[in-house]
Coordinates of C-alpha atoms in Angstrom, one line a residue:
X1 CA 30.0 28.2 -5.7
X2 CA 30.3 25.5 -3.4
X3 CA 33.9 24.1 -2.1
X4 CA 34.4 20.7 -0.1
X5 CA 34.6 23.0 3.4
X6 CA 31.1 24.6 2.7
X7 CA 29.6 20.7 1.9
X8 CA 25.8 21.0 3.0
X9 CA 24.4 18.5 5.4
X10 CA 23.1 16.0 3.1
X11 CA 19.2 14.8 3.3
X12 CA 18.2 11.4 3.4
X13 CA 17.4 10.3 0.1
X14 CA 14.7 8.7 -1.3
X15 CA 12.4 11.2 -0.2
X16 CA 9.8 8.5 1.1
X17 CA 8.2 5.1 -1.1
X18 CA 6.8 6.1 -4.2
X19 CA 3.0 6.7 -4.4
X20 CA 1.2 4.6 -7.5
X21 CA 2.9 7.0 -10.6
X22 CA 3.1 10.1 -8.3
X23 CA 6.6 12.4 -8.8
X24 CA 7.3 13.4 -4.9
X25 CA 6.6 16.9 -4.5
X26 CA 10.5 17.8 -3.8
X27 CA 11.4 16.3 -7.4
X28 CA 9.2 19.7 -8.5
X29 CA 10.1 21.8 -6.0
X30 CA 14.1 21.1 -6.9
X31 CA 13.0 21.4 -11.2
X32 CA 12.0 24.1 -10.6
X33 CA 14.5 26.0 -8.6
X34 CA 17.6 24.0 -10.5
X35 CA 19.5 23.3 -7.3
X36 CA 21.3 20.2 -6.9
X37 CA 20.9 18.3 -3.7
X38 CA 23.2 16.9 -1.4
X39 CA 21.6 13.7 -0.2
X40 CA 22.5 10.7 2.2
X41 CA 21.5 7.3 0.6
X42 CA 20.7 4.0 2.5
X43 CA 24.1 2.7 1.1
X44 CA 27.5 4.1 0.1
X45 CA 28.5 8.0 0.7
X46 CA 26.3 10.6 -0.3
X47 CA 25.7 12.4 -2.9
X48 CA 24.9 15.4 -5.1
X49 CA 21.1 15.0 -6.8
X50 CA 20.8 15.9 -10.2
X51 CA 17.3 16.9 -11.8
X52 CA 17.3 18.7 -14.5
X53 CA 17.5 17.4 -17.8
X54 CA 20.5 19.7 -18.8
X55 CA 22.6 18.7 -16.1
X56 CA 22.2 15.4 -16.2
X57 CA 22.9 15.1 -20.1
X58 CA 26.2 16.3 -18.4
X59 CA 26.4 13.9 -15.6
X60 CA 25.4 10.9 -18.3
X61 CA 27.5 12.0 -21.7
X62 CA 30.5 13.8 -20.1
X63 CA 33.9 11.6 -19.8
X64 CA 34.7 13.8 -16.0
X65 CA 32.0 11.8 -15.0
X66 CA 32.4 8.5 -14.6
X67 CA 30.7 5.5 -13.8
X68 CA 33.6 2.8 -13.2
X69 CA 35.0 5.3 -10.4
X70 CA 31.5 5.1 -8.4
X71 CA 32.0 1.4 -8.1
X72 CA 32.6 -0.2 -5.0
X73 CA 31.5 -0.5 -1.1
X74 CA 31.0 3.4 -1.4
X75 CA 28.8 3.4 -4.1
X76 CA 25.7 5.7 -3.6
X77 CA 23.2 3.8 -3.7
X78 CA 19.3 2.3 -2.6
X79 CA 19.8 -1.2 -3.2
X80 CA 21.7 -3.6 -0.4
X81 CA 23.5 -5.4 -3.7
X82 CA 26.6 -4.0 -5.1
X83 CA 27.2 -3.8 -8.8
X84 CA 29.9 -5.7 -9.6
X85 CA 33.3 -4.1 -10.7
X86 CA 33.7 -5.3 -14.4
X87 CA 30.5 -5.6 -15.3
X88 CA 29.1 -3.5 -18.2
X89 CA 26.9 -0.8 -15.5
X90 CA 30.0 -0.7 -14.2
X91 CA 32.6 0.5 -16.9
X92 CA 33.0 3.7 -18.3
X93 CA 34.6 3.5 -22.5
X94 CA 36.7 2.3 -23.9
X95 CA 35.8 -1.2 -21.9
X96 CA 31.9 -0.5 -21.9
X97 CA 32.1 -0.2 -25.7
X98 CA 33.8 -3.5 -25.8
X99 CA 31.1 -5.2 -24.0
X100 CA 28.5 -3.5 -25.1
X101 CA 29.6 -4.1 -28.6
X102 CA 29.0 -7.6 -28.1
X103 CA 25.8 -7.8 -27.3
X104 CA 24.3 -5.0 -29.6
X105 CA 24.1 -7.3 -32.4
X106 CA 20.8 -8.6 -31.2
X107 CA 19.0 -5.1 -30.1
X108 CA 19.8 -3.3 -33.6
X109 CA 16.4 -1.9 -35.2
X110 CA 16.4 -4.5 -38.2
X111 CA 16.4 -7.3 -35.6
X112 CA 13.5 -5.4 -33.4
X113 CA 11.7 -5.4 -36.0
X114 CA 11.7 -9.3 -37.2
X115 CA 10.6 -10.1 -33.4
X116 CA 7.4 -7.6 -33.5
X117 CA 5.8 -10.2 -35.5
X118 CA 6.4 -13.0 -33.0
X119 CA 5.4 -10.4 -29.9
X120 CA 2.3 -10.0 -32.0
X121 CA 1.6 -13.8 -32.3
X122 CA 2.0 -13.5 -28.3
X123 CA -0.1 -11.2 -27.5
X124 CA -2.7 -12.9 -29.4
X125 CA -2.2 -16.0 -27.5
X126 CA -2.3 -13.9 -24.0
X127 CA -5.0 -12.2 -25.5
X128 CA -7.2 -15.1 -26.4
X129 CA -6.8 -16.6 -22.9
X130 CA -8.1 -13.3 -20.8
X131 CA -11.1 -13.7 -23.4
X132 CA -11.8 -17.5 -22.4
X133 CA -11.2 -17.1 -19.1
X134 CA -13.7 -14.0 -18.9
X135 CA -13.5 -11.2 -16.3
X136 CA -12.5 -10.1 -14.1
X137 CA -8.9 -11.0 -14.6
X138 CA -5.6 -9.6 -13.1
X139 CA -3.0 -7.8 -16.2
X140 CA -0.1 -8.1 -14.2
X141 CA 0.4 -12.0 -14.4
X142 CA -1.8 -12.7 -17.2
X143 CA -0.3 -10.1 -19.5
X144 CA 2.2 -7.5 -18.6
X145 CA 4.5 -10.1 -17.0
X146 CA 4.3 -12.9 -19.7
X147 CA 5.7 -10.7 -23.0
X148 CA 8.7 -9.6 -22.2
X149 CA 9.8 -12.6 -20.4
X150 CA 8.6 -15.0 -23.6
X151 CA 10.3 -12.6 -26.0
X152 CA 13.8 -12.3 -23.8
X153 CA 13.7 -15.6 -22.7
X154 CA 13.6 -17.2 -26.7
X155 CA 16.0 -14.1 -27.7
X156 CA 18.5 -15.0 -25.4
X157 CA 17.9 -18.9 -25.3
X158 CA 16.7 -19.2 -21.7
X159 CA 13.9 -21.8 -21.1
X160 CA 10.7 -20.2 -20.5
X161 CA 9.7 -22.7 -18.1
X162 CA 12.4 -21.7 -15.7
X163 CA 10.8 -18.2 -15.2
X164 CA 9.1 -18.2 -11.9
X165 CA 12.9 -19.1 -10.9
X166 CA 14.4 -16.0 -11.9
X167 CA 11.9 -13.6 -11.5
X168 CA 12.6 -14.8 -7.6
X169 CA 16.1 -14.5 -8.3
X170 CA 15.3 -10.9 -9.9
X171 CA 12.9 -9.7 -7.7
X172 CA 15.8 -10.0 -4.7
X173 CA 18.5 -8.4 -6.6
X174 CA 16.2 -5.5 -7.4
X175 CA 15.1 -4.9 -4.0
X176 CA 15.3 -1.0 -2.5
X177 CA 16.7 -2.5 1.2
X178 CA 13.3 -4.4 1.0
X179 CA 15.4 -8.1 2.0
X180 CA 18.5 -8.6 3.9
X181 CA 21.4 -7.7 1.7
X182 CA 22.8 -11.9 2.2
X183 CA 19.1 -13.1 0.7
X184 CA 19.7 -10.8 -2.0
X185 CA 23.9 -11.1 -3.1
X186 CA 22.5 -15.4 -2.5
X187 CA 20.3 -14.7 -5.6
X188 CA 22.6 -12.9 -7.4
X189 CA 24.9 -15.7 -7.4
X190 CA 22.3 -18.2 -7.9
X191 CA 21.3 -16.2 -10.8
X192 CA 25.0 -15.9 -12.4
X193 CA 24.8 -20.3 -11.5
X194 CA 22.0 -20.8 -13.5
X195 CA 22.9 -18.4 -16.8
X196 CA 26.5 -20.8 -16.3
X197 CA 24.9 -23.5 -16.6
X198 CA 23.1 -22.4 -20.1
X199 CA 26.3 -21.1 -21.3
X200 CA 28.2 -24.6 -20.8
X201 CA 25.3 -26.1 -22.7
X202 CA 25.5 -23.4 -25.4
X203 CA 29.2 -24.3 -26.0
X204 CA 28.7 -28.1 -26.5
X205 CA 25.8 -27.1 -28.6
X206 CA 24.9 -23.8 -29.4
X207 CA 21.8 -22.3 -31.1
X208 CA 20.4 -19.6 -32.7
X209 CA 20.3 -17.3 -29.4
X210 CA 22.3 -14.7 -27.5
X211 CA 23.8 -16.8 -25.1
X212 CA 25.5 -19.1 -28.2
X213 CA 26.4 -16.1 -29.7
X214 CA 28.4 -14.2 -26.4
X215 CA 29.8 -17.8 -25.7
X216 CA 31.1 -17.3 -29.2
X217 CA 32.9 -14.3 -29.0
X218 CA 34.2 -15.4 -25.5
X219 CA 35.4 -19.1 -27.0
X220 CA 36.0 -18.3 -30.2
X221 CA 36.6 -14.7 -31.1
X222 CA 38.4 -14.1 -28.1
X223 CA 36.6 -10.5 -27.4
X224 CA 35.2 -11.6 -23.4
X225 CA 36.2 -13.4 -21.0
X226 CA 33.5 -16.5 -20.4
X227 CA 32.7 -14.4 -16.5
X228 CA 31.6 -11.4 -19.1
X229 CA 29.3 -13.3 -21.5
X230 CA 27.3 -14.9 -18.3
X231 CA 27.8 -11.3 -17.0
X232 CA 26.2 -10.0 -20.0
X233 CA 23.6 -12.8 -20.2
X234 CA 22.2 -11.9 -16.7
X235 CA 22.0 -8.1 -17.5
X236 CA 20.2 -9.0 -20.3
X237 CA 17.8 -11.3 -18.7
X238 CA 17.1 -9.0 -15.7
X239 CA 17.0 -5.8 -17.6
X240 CA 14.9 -7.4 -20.7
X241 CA 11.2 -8.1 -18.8
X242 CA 11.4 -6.3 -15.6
X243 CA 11.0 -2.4 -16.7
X244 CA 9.2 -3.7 -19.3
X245 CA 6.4 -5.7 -17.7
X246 CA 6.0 -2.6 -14.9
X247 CA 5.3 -0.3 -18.1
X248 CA 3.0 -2.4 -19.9
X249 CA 0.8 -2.2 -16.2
X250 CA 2.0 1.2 -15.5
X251 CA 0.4 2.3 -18.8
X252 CA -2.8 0.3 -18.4
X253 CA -3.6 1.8 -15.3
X254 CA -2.8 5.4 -16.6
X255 CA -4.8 4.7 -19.7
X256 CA -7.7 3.3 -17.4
X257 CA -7.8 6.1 -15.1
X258 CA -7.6 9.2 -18.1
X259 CA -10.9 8.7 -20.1
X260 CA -9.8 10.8 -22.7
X261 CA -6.5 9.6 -23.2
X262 CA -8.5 5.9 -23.2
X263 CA -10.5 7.4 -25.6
X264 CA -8.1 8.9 -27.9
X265 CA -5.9 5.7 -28.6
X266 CA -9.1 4.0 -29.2
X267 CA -10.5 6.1 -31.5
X268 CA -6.8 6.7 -32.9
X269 CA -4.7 3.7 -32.8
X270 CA -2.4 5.2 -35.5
X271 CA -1.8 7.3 -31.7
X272 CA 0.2 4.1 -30.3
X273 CA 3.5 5.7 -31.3
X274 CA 3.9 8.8 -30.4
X275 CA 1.5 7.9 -27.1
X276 CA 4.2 5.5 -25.9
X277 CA 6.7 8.0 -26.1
X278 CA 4.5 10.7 -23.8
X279 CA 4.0 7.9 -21.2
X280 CA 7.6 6.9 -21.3
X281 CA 8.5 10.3 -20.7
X282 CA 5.3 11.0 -18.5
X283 CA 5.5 8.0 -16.4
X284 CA 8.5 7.6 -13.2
X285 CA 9.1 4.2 -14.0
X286 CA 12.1 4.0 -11.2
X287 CA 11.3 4.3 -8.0
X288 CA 14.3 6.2 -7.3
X289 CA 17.6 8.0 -8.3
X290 CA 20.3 5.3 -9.2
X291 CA 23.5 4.5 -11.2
X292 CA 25.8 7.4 -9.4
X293 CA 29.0 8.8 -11.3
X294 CA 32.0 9.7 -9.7
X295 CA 33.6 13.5 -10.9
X296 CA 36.9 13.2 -12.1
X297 CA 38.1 16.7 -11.9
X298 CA 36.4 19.7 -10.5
X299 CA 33.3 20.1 -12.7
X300 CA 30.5 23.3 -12.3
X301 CA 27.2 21.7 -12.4
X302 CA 23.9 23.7 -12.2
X303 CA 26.0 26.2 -10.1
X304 CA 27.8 23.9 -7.8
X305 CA 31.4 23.0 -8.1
X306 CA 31.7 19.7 -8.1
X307 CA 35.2 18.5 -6.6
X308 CA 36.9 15.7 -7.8
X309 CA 35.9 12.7 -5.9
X310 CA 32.6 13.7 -5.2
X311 CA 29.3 11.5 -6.3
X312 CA 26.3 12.7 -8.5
X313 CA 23.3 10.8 -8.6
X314 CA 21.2 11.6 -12.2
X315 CA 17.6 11.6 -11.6
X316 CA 16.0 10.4 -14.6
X317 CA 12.9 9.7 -13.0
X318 CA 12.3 13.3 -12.5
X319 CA 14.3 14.9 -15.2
X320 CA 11.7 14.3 -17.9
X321 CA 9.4 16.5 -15.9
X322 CA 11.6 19.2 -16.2
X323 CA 9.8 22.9 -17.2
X324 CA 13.0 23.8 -18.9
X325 CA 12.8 21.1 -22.0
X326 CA 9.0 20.4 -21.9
X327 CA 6.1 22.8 -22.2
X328 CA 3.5 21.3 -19.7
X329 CA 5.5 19.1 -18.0
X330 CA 3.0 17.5 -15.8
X331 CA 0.5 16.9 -18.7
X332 CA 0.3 13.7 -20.5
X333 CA -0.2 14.9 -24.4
X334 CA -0.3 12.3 -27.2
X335 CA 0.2 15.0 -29.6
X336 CA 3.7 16.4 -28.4
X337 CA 5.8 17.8 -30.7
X338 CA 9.4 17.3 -29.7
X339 CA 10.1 14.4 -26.9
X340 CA 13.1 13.9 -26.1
X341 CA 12.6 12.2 -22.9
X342 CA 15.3 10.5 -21.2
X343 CA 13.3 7.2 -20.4
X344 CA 15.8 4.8 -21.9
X345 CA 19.1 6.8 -20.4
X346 CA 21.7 9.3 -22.4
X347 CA 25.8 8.7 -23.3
X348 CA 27.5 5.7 -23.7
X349 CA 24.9 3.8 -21.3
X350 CA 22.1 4.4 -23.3
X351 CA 19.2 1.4 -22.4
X352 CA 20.5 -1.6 -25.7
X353 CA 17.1 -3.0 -25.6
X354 CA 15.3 0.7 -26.4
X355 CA 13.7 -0.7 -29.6
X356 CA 13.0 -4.1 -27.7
X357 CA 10.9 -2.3 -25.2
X358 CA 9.4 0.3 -27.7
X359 CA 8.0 -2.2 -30.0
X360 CA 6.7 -4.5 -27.3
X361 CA 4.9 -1.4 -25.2
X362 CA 3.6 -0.5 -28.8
X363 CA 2.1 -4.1 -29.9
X364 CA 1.1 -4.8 -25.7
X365 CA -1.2 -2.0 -25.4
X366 CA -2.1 -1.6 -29.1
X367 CA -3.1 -4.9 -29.2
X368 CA -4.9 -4.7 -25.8
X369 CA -7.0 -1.8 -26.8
X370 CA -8.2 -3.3 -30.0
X371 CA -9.5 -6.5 -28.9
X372 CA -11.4 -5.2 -24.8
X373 CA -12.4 -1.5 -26.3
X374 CA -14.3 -1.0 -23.1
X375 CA -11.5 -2.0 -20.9
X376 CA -12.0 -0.5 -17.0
X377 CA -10.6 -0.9 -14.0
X378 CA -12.4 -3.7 -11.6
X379 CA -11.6 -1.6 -8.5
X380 CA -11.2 2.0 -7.5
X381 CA -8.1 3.5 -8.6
X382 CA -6.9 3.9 -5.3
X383 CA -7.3 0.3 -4.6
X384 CA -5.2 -1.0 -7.6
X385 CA -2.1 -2.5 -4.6
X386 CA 1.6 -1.7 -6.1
X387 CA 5.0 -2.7 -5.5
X388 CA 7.0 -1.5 -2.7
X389 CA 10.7 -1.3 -1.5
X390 CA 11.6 -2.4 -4.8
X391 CA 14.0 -0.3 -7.6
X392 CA 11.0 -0.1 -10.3
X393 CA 7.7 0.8 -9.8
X394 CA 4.6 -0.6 -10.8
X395 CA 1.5 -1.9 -9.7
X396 CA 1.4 -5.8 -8.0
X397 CA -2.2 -6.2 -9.6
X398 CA -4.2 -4.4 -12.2
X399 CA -7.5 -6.0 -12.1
X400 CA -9.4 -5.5 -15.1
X401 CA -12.9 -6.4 -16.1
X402 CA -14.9 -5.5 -20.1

């Protein structure tokens, strides 16, 4: 057991800037040993690392846990930008449920389901223009990034038009320490201006989007407060394209450089299913650790008493490699029985858009497949340039060629 007087010296934390979909070696060395790790973040107070799966069903589904208590200048954290108190990353139920109730509506499976047809009509049209164009051609901005920003931006009623806007905004507020912490709370309120804007239109005259319907329940129903729904409405928008887009490119490139797997999905494409699930739970799609829950009594975690007070930081990106819930961790296998992968969360803060991003990774790199077959890599692998000091990883170009 560990008491507050025997606190280790915590280690600083992230372990060092991702390498293309690598899992840092300590991630492996602390799976398989089951330790927890005290660690010293870039921001906030430190805390205790959690890796394996187990525990961190705990740290995510217990009510001693809790997120609303980690909020605040002290937060553990990589990014400069706070969350804000109040906000639905920041609440723990019986308020979380509130909010999130609100906005499940438009995430439910029925209503996935009626927008895979239009992402299929897109991806056609993104499709057809890499074909005109020719090769080579770069699947970041051509592809990737375009899908999940058409399909958010008409689901909540945000003009497509505006995106190279927010995706500046977005690319600020997700930074890892990359910007000044002013540049990036300045687009963070920039942001929350602009979604204000569209939900003062919306309540002159709404539509048939997501931002009508929270101004709705804020106006009308009385179940948020206006500051909520625009709350919501940036969540959504930030949340809906970014890990999306970096896991449409994060699988192309780990499709490109595994031949067989290529070759499976090819040869298979009734694969696409179950093959998105084994690279949502194969591939790190965070950079780092993030979201950190306060203890709110003494809790024994992976044998460590955890005082009250003290912070716990859930690693999902590793916990999904973990040798204790998956045979052959570290081996991508379309044909994996039982995958229960922790890609989209656990508890009450379980990803809302799940089925959003499901489908869409589905119809992306089905789609993709089927029309370039001999899709390859126009570069080394080693060349292929990705993103750094941000929160998710992914490559900045993936040029292609067929």
């Amino acid at each position: 057991m560990t008491g507050v007087e025997q606190l280790p010296e915590p280690v600083p934390y992230p372990f060092g800037e991702p390498v293309g979909l690598d899992l840092h070696p300590t991630y492996h060395e602390l799976l398989a040993s089951g330790a927890l790790l005290r660690v010293r973040m870039p921001f906030g107070e430190p805390a205790w690392l959690v890796t394996r799966q187990a525990d961190i069903k705990v740290v995510l589904g217990d009510p001693r846990f809790s997120r609303a208590r980690a909020i605040g200048a002290q937060e553990p954290r990589v990014m400069p930008v706070r969350q804000r108190p109040g906000t639905i990353l920041a609440l723990d139920p019986p308020e979380h449920t509130r909010l999130r109730r609100a906005v499940a509506r438009a995430f439910t499976a029925r209503r996935t389901e009626t927008l895979r047809q239009r992402a299929t009509e897109v991806v056609g049209e993104l499709l057809d223009e890499l074909q005109k164009q020719g090769p080579p051609a770069d699947l970041v901005p051509s592809f990737a990034l375009p899908l999940p920003v058409i399909i958010i931006c008409e689901l909540l009623g945000v003009p497509y038009a505006d995106w190279d806007r927010f995706r500046q905004w977005s690319d600020l507020v997700m930074s890892a320490g990359a910007v000044p912490r002013d540049r990036a709370v300045a687009a963070l309120e920039e942001l929350g201006e602009y979604l204000a804007g569209l939900a003062g239109q919306r309540r002159v005259a709404p539509a048939d989007d997501l931002i009508s319907a929270l101004m709705h329940a804020a106006d009308v129903e009385d179940r948020l407060t206006v500051a909520e729904a625009v709350g919501l409405s940036s969540g959504v928008l930030v949340a809906g394209y970014e890990t999306t887009a970096n896991e449409i490119a994060n699988f192309c490139y780990l499709l490109l450089t595994s031949p067989d797997h290529h070759r499976q999905l090819r040869q298979r494409p009734e694969l696409i299913g179950p093959a998105v699930e084994e690279m949502l739970r194969f591939v790190p799609h965070r950079a780092h650790a993030a979201f950190a829950r306060v203890a709110t009594e003494d809790v024994e975690l992976g044998g460590v008493l955890i005082r009250a007070g003290e912070a716990v930081l859930p690693a999902l990106i590793a916990a999904d490699r973990d040798p204790t819930a998956f045979t052959e961790p570290d081996t991508l296998d379309f044909h994996r029985t039982d995958n229960s992968h922790l890609a989209f969360g656990y508890g009450p803060h379980h990803c809302l858009g799940a089925q959003l991003a499901r489908m869409e990774l589905q119809v992306a790199i089905g789609g993709l497949l089927a029309r370039f077959p001999d899709l390859a890599l126009a570069v080394p692998a080693e060349d292929v340039p990705w993103r750094t000091g941000m929160v998710a990883r992914g490559p900045r170009q993936l040029p292609v060629t067929w």
